[in-house]
Amino acid sequence: MKNSIALFLIILLLASCKKQQAVRSPFKSVKVEVVYKDSSSIRAITFLDKNTLAFAGSNGLYGTYTLPTAVLRSNRMQFDSIAPEFRAIAHNTKDFFMMSVGSPALLYKTGTNGEMDLVYSEEGENVFYDAMAFWNSEEGIAVGDTSNGCLAILITRNGGASWSRVACTNLPKAIEEEGAYAASNSNIVLLGDTTLVATTKRFLKSVDKGKTWTAIETPIKGTTDYHGMYSMDFYNASTGFVIGGDFAQPEGNAANKALTKDGGNTWQLVADGKNPGYKSCVQFVPHSDGKELVSVGFNGINYSADQGHTWKTLSEEGFYTLRFLNDSIAYAAGKGRIAKLSFKQ
């Protein structure tokens, strides 16, 4: 009996320790350390693994930064006389991908002998691609602005070797002036087989990895040429957050932040009419139980500890995009630089 009681007490103590370790304190500050400077604008970053950050930007720039050794490798892509502006990147288990925005849209994947292979190109007056992501090693998606009456959505089913555009007959008809923002490579969220795309006017949703699509209303409707949803992130299959505003009027804070708790089927405005205003990227803090968020824009770094209901400014340093490495360190990119962000509790 005594041994049983002792074992029971040990279990209780261990459980208590785990609960105590799970308690997080809100962020109070952030340290910004620039790790790379360049003349290019960088709006797309992703972690290839826990030690490697990949990036791509304007002027054909692309490369990797190795965290443990602080070694940065960069290159420039040239297509005829064009230096592509890359704003979308992604990776699967085998390759790295990057895509340029305007016509001609150029989609590259890692090839042989250290070269990048062009696997898709598209020309047209309204061609403008915004973001990319992969469901798995074989299936991926790229999203662009409206052309030919529907949002441009590309799908690969063979590991990125080839891409084809989803027929407009399989997509909701585009509404007036609907597009997407190529601001931070973060307007696509993949939740298993389910996909959500934030456009300037609404969400597009697929439950079968891009084969069929439906539309979902949003309380953040593009009311001007530069107003709408710029970035979206999900903590889990239920809890998600979207942020945006008006790039041309960054102080405006009405109807630019929304929260979902049902997997994106319905959204509710939060901090409506309260700061922050325009932001180009938002990410949940890992291991924060879906409560903590960090958003960035050219106007600074903001933080919320209560699912976006209240926010505080941690820094006036401007960035376009960020990704978390762990629950206290993120990397951000912007105009001419990449930086390490160390958050302090």
Coordinates of C-alpha atoms in Angstrom, one line a residue:
M1 CA 0.0 0.0 0.0
K2 CA 2.8 2.4 0.9
N3 CA 4.5 1.8 -2.4
S4 CA 1.3 2.4 -4.2
I5 CA 0.8 5.7 -2.4
A6 CA 4.3 6.8 -3.1
L7 CA 3.9 6.0 -6.8
F8 CA 0.6 7.9 -6.9
L9 CA 2.3 11.0 -5.3
I10 CA 5.2 10.9 -7.8
I11 CA 2.7 10.8 -10.7
L12 CA 0.9 13.8 -9.2
L13 CA 4.1 15.7 -8.8
L14 CA 5.2 15.0 -12.3
A15 CA 1.8 16.1 -13.7
S16 CA 2.1 19.2 -11.6
C17 CA 5.5 20.0 -13.0
K18 CA 4.2 19.5 -16.6
K19 CA 1.4 21.9 -15.9
Q20 CA 3.8 24.5 -14.5
Q21 CA 6.1 24.1 -17.5
A22 CA 3.2 24.7 -19.8
V23 CA 2.5 28.2 -18.4
R24 CA 3.8 30.9 -20.6
S25 CA 4.5 34.5 -19.9
P26 CA 3.6 37.1 -22.5
F27 CA 6.3 38.6 -24.7
K28 CA 7.6 41.9 -23.4
S29 CA 10.2 42.8 -26.0
V30 CA 12.0 41.7 -29.1
K31 CA 15.6 41.9 -30.1
V32 CA 16.2 42.4 -33.8
E33 CA 19.5 41.2 -35.2
V34 CA 20.1 41.7 -39.0
V35 CA 21.8 38.7 -40.5
Y36 CA 21.8 39.7 -44.1
K37 CA 21.6 42.9 -46.1
D38 CA 20.9 43.3 -49.8
S39 CA 19.5 45.9 -52.2
S40 CA 16.5 43.5 -52.9
S41 CA 13.1 43.4 -51.4
I42 CA 12.5 40.0 -49.7
R43 CA 8.9 38.9 -49.2
A44 CA 9.2 35.1 -49.1
I45 CA 11.0 32.9 -46.5
T46 CA 10.6 29.4 -45.3
F47 CA 12.4 26.9 -43.1
L48 CA 13.7 23.9 -45.1
D49 CA 14.6 22.3 -41.8
K50 CA 15.5 23.4 -38.3
N51 CA 18.9 24.7 -39.5
T52 CA 18.2 26.2 -42.9
L53 CA 16.2 29.2 -43.9
A54 CA 15.4 29.7 -47.6
F55 CA 14.5 33.0 -49.1
A56 CA 13.7 34.7 -52.4
G57 CA 13.1 38.3 -53.5
S58 CA 13.3 40.9 -56.2
N59 CA 16.1 41.3 -58.7
G60 CA 16.2 37.5 -59.1
L61 CA 17.6 37.0 -55.6
Y62 CA 17.3 33.6 -53.9
G63 CA 19.4 31.7 -51.4
T64 CA 19.7 30.0 -48.0
Y65 CA 20.9 31.0 -44.6
T66 CA 22.4 28.2 -42.3
L67 CA 21.5 29.1 -38.7
P68 CA 24.1 27.3 -36.7
T69 CA 27.0 28.6 -38.7
A70 CA 25.5 31.9 -39.9
V71 CA 26.6 31.0 -43.5
L72 CA 24.5 32.7 -46.2
R73 CA 24.6 31.6 -49.8
S74 CA 22.8 33.6 -52.5
N75 CA 22.4 33.7 -56.2
R76 CA 20.6 35.7 -58.9
M77 CA 18.2 34.2 -61.5
Q78 CA 18.1 35.8 -65.0
F79 CA 15.5 34.9 -67.6
D80 CA 16.5 36.5 -70.9
S81 CA 16.8 40.1 -70.0
I82 CA 14.5 39.8 -67.0
A83 CA 15.5 39.6 -63.3
P84 CA 12.4 37.9 -61.9
E85 CA 10.7 39.3 -58.7
F86 CA 10.1 36.3 -56.5
R87 CA 7.4 36.6 -53.9
A88 CA 6.4 33.0 -53.5
I89 CA 8.5 30.0 -52.4
A90 CA 7.8 26.5 -51.1
H91 CA 9.4 23.1 -50.6
N92 CA 8.5 19.5 -50.4
T93 CA 10.6 16.6 -49.1
K94 CA 12.8 16.7 -52.2
D95 CA 13.0 20.2 -53.8
F96 CA 12.8 23.9 -53.3
F97 CA 10.5 26.0 -55.4
M98 CA 10.2 29.7 -56.2
M99 CA 7.8 31.7 -58.4
S100 CA 7.9 35.2 -59.8
V101 CA 4.9 37.5 -59.7
G102 CA 4.1 39.3 -63.0
S103 CA 4.1 38.3 -66.6
P104 CA 5.9 36.1 -67.5
A105 CA 5.3 34.2 -64.3
L106 CA 8.2 31.8 -63.8
L107 CA 8.1 28.8 -61.5
Y108 CA 11.5 27.1 -60.8
K109 CA 12.4 24.0 -58.9
T110 CA 15.8 22.6 -57.8
G111 CA 17.3 20.7 -60.6
T112 CA 20.6 18.9 -61.3
N113 CA 24.1 20.2 -60.8
G114 CA 23.0 22.9 -58.4
E115 CA 20.9 24.6 -61.1
M116 CA 17.2 25.7 -60.9
D117 CA 14.9 24.3 -63.6
L118 CA 12.0 26.2 -65.1
V119 CA 9.0 24.0 -64.8
Y120 CA 6.1 26.4 -65.5
S121 CA 5.7 29.8 -67.2
E122 CA 2.7 31.9 -68.0
E123 CA 2.2 35.2 -69.9
G124 CA -0.8 37.5 -70.0
E125 CA -2.0 41.0 -69.1
N126 CA -3.4 39.9 -65.7
V127 CA -0.9 37.3 -64.7
F128 CA 0.3 37.8 -61.2
Y129 CA 1.1 35.0 -58.8
D130 CA 1.1 35.4 -55.0
A131 CA 1.9 32.4 -52.9
M132 CA 2.8 28.7 -52.9
A133 CA 2.5 25.6 -50.6
F134 CA 2.7 21.8 -50.6
W135 CA 0.3 19.3 -49.1
N136 CA 2.9 16.5 -49.3
S137 CA 5.9 15.5 -51.4
E138 CA 3.9 15.1 -54.6
E139 CA 1.0 17.6 -54.4
G140 CA 1.4 21.4 -54.3
I141 CA -0.5 24.6 -55.1
A142 CA 0.3 28.1 -56.3
V143 CA -2.3 30.9 -56.3
G144 CA -2.5 34.1 -58.4
D145 CA -4.8 37.0 -59.2
T146 CA -7.9 36.7 -61.2
S147 CA -7.6 36.1 -65.0
N148 CA -10.0 34.6 -67.5
G149 CA -12.9 35.0 -65.0
C150 CA -11.5 33.1 -62.0
L151 CA -8.7 33.1 -59.5
A152 CA -5.5 31.6 -61.0
I153 CA -4.7 28.3 -59.2
L154 CA -2.0 25.9 -60.2
I155 CA -1.7 22.3 -59.0
T156 CA 1.1 19.8 -59.2
R157 CA 0.5 16.1 -58.6
N158 CA 4.0 14.8 -59.5
G159 CA 6.3 16.5 -57.1
G160 CA 6.4 19.8 -58.9
A161 CA 7.8 18.4 -62.1
S162 CA 4.8 19.9 -64.0
W163 CA 2.0 22.3 -63.1
S164 CA -1.5 22.8 -64.6
R165 CA -4.1 25.5 -64.0
V166 CA -7.4 24.6 -62.4
A167 CA -10.2 25.1 -64.9
C168 CA -12.5 28.1 -64.2
T169 CA -15.4 25.6 -64.3
N170 CA -14.1 24.1 -61.1
L171 CA -13.7 27.4 -59.3
P172 CA -16.2 30.0 -58.0
K173 CA -16.7 32.8 -60.5
A174 CA -14.5 35.7 -59.7
I175 CA -16.2 38.8 -58.2
E176 CA -15.3 42.3 -59.3
E177 CA -11.7 43.3 -58.7
E178 CA -10.9 40.1 -56.8
G179 CA -7.3 39.2 -56.5
A180 CA -4.8 38.3 -53.8
Y181 CA -1.8 40.0 -52.2
A182 CA 1.8 38.9 -52.9
A183 CA 2.9 40.5 -49.6
S184 CA 4.3 37.7 -47.5
N185 CA 3.7 34.3 -49.1
S186 CA 1.1 33.6 -46.4
N187 CA -2.4 33.7 -47.9
I188 CA -2.6 29.9 -48.3
V189 CA -3.3 27.5 -45.4
L190 CA -3.2 23.8 -45.7
L191 CA -5.1 21.7 -43.1
G192 CA -4.8 18.1 -44.1
D193 CA -6.7 17.7 -47.4
T194 CA -8.5 21.1 -46.7
T195 CA -7.1 24.3 -48.3
L196 CA -8.0 27.9 -47.6
V197 CA -7.0 30.8 -49.8
A198 CA -7.5 34.4 -48.6
T199 CA -8.3 36.7 -51.6
T200 CA -9.0 40.4 -51.5
K201 CA -12.7 39.8 -51.2
R202 CA -13.4 36.3 -49.6
F203 CA -12.0 32.9 -48.9
L204 CA -11.8 30.0 -51.3
K205 CA -12.0 26.6 -49.7
S206 CA -11.2 23.1 -51.0
V207 CA -11.6 19.9 -49.1
D208 CA -10.0 17.6 -51.7
K209 CA -6.6 19.2 -52.2
G210 CA -7.6 21.6 -54.9
K211 CA -10.0 19.5 -57.1
T212 CA -13.2 21.3 -56.2
W213 CA -13.7 24.7 -54.5
T214 CA -16.4 26.8 -52.7
A215 CA -16.4 30.4 -51.5
I216 CA -16.7 31.6 -47.9
E217 CA -17.6 35.2 -46.9
T218 CA -15.1 37.3 -44.8
P219 CA -15.8 40.4 -42.7
I220 CA -12.6 41.9 -44.1
K221 CA -13.7 43.0 -47.5
G222 CA -11.5 44.8 -49.9
T223 CA -13.1 48.3 -49.9
T224 CA -10.3 50.1 -51.8
D225 CA -7.6 49.2 -54.3
Y226 CA -5.2 48.2 -51.5
H227 CA -7.6 47.0 -48.8
G228 CA -8.3 43.4 -47.9
M229 CA -6.8 40.2 -46.3
Y230 CA -3.0 40.1 -46.7
S231 CA -2.0 37.1 -44.5
M232 CA -3.5 34.1 -42.7
D233 CA -2.2 31.5 -40.2
F234 CA -3.8 28.6 -38.4
Y235 CA -2.6 27.2 -35.0
N236 CA -4.5 24.0 -35.5
A237 CA -7.4 22.7 -37.6
S238 CA -9.9 24.9 -35.8
T239 CA -8.2 28.1 -34.7
G240 CA -7.1 30.6 -37.4
F241 CA -6.4 34.3 -37.8
V242 CA -6.3 36.7 -40.8
I243 CA -4.9 40.2 -41.0
G244 CA -4.6 42.9 -43.5
G245 CA -5.9 46.5 -43.9
D246 CA -5.0 49.1 -46.5
F247 CA -1.4 49.3 -47.7
A248 CA -1.9 52.9 -48.9
Q249 CA -3.5 53.9 -45.6
P250 CA -1.6 51.9 -43.0
E251 CA -3.0 53.7 -40.0
G252 CA -6.5 52.5 -40.7
N253 CA -7.5 49.8 -38.3
A254 CA -11.2 49.2 -39.1
A255 CA -12.2 45.6 -40.2
N256 CA -8.6 44.4 -40.7
K257 CA -8.4 41.5 -38.2
A258 CA -10.5 38.4 -37.8
L259 CA -10.5 35.1 -35.9
T260 CA -12.1 31.7 -36.7
K261 CA -12.6 28.9 -34.2
D262 CA -14.4 26.5 -36.6
G263 CA -11.7 25.8 -39.2
G264 CA -12.4 28.9 -41.3
N265 CA -16.1 28.4 -41.9
T266 CA -17.0 31.5 -40.0
W267 CA -14.9 34.5 -39.0
Q268 CA -15.4 37.3 -36.4
L269 CA -13.8 40.7 -36.4
V270 CA -11.5 41.4 -33.4
A271 CA -9.9 44.6 -32.3
D272 CA -12.1 46.4 -34.8
G273 CA -11.1 50.1 -34.9
K274 CA -8.1 49.4 -32.7
N275 CA -4.4 49.1 -33.5
P276 CA -2.6 47.6 -35.2
G277 CA -3.5 48.9 -38.6
Y278 CA -2.2 47.5 -41.8
K279 CA 0.0 44.4 -41.5
S280 CA 1.4 42.1 -44.2
C281 CA 2.0 39.0 -42.2
V282 CA 0.7 37.2 -39.1
Q283 CA 1.9 34.0 -37.4
F284 CA 0.8 32.1 -34.3
V285 CA 3.5 31.7 -31.7
P286 CA 4.3 27.9 -31.4
H287 CA 3.3 26.2 -28.1
S288 CA 1.1 29.1 -27.1
D289 CA -2.2 27.2 -27.1
G290 CA -3.4 29.3 -30.0
K291 CA -3.5 32.5 -28.0
E292 CA -0.3 34.4 -29.0
L293 CA 0.2 36.1 -32.4
V294 CA 2.9 38.2 -33.9
S295 CA 2.2 40.4 -36.9
V296 CA 4.7 42.4 -39.0
G297 CA 4.5 45.2 -41.6
F298 CA 6.7 47.9 -42.9
N299 CA 5.4 49.9 -39.9
G300 CA 6.6 47.6 -37.1
I301 CA 6.2 44.4 -35.1
N302 CA 3.1 43.8 -33.0
Y303 CA 2.1 41.1 -30.5
S304 CA -1.1 39.8 -29.0
A305 CA -1.4 37.4 -26.1
D306 CA -5.2 36.9 -26.4
Q307 CA -6.0 35.7 -29.9
G308 CA -5.8 39.2 -31.4
H309 CA -8.3 41.0 -29.2
T310 CA -5.6 43.4 -27.9
W311 CA -2.2 44.2 -29.3
K312 CA 1.0 46.0 -28.3
T313 CA 3.9 47.3 -30.4
L314 CA 7.2 45.5 -29.7
S315 CA 9.3 47.3 -32.2
E316 CA 9.0 49.9 -35.0
E317 CA 11.4 47.9 -37.2
G318 CA 9.7 47.2 -40.4
F319 CA 9.4 43.8 -42.2
Y320 CA 7.2 42.2 -44.8
T321 CA 7.1 38.6 -43.6
L322 CA 8.2 36.3 -40.8
R323 CA 8.3 32.6 -39.8
F324 CA 8.9 31.1 -36.3
L325 CA 11.8 28.7 -35.7
N326 CA 10.5 27.9 -32.2
D327 CA 8.4 29.6 -29.5
S328 CA 10.8 32.5 -28.9
I329 CA 12.8 32.9 -32.1
A330 CA 11.6 33.9 -35.5
Y331 CA 13.2 35.1 -38.7
A332 CA 11.8 38.1 -40.7
A333 CA 12.5 39.6 -44.0
G334 CA 11.8 43.0 -45.6
K335 CA 13.3 45.7 -47.6
G336 CA 16.9 44.9 -48.1
R337 CA 17.4 42.5 -45.1
I338 CA 16.7 39.4 -43.2
A339 CA 16.8 39.5 -39.4
K340 CA 16.6 37.2 -36.4
L341 CA 13.9 38.1 -33.9
S342 CA 14.4 37.0 -30.3
F343 CA 11.3 37.5 -28.2
K344 CA 11.7 38.0 -24.5
Q345 CA 9.2 37.2 -21.8

